[in-house]
Short mmCIF file of C-alpha atoms in Angstrom, two decimals:
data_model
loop_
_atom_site.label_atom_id
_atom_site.label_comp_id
_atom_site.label_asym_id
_atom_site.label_seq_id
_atom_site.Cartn_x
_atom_site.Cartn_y
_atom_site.Cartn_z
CA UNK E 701 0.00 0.00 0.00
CA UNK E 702 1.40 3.51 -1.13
CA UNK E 703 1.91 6.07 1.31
CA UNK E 704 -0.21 8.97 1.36
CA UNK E 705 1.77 12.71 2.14
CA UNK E 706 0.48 15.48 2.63
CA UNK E 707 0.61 18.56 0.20
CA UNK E 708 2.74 20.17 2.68
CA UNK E 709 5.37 17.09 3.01
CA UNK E 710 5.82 17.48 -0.92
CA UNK E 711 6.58 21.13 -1.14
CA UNK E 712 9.09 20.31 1.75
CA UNK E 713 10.44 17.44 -0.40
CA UNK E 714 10.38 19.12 -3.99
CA UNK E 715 12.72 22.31 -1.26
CA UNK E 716 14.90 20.25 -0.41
CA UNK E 717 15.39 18.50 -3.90
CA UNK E 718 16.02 21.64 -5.78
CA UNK E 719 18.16 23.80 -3.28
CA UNK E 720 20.24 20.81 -1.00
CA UNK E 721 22.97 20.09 -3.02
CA UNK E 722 21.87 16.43 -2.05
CA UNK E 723 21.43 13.79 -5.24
CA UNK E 724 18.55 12.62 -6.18
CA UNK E 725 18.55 9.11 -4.95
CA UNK E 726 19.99 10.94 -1.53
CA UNK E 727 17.15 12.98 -1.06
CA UNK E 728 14.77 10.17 -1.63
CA UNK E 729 16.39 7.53 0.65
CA UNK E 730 16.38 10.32 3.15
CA UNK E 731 12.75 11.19 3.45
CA UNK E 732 11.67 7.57 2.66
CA UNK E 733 9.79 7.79 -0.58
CA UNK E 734 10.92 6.22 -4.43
CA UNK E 735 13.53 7.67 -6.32
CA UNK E 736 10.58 8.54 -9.06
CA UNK E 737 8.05 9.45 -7.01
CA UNK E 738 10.39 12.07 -6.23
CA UNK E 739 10.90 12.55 -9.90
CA UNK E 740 6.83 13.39 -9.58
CA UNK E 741 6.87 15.74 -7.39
CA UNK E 742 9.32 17.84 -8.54
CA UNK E 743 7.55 18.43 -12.07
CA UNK E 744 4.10 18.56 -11.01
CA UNK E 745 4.88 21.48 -8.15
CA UNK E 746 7.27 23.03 -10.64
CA UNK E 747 4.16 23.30 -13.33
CA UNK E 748 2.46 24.60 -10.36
CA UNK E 749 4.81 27.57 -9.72
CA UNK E 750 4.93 28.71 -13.34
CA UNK E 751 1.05 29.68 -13.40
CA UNK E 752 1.67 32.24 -10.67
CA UNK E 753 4.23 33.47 -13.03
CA UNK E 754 2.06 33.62 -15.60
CA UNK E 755 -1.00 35.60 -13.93
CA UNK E 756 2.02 38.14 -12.71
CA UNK E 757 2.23 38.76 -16.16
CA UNK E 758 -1.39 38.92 -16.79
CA UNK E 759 -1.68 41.27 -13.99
CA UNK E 760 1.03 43.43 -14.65
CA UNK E 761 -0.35 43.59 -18.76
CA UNK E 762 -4.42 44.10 -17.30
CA UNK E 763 -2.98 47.19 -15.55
CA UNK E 764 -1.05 48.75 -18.34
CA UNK E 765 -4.40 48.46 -20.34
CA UNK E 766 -6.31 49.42 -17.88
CA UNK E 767 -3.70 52.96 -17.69
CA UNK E 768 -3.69 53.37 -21.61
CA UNK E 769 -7.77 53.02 -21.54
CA UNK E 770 -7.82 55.95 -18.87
CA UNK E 771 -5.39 58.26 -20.99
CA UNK E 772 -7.38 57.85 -24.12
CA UNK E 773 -10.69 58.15 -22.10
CA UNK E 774 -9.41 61.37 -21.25
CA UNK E 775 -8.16 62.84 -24.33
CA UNK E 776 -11.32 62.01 -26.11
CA UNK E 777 -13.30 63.99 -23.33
CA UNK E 778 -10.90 66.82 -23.24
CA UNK E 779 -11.55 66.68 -26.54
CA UNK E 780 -15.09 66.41 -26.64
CA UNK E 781 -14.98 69.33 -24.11
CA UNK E 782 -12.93 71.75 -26.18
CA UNK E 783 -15.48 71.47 -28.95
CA UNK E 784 -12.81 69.93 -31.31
CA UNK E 785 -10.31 73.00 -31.09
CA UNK E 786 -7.47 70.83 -30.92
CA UNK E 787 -8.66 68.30 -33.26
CA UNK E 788 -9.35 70.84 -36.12
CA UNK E 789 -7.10 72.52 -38.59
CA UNK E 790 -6.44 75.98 -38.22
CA UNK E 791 -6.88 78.09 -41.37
#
């Protein structure tokens, strides 16, 4: 029967994998689980930390639109306000 760990164990586990210095089979003798289950872990939580990555970006894009939308909201009202002085050609 396979032993069940917690979420938390694995982060631990996939921590001490990546920063130790320890090899692989080392770090899976020492906290008792297979060499590939190990193996596992370490891919599925490192897909898990690239989505935050991702919605960073997302974020950090949403908010430069959301700025550009404001500026051009505002130039088309100053606009609108002016009665098209600055849009028109002098003659």
């Amino acid at each position: 029967m396979a032993a069940i760990h917690s979420d938390e164990f694995k982060r631990d586990a996939v921590r001490i994998a990546l920063t130790s210095g320890l090899t692989r089979r080392q770090v899976a003798t020492d906290l008792g689980i297979g060499l590939s289950t190990r193996g596992k872990w370490v891919r599925a939580i490192s897909e898990e930390a690239k989505v935050p990555a991702q919605d960073a970006e997302l974020l950090r894009e949403n908010e430069r639109l959301r700025k550009e939308n404001r500026i051009l909201r505002d130039l088309s009202r100053t606009r609108k306000q002016s009665g098209g002085l600055f849009s028109r050609r002098m003659r």
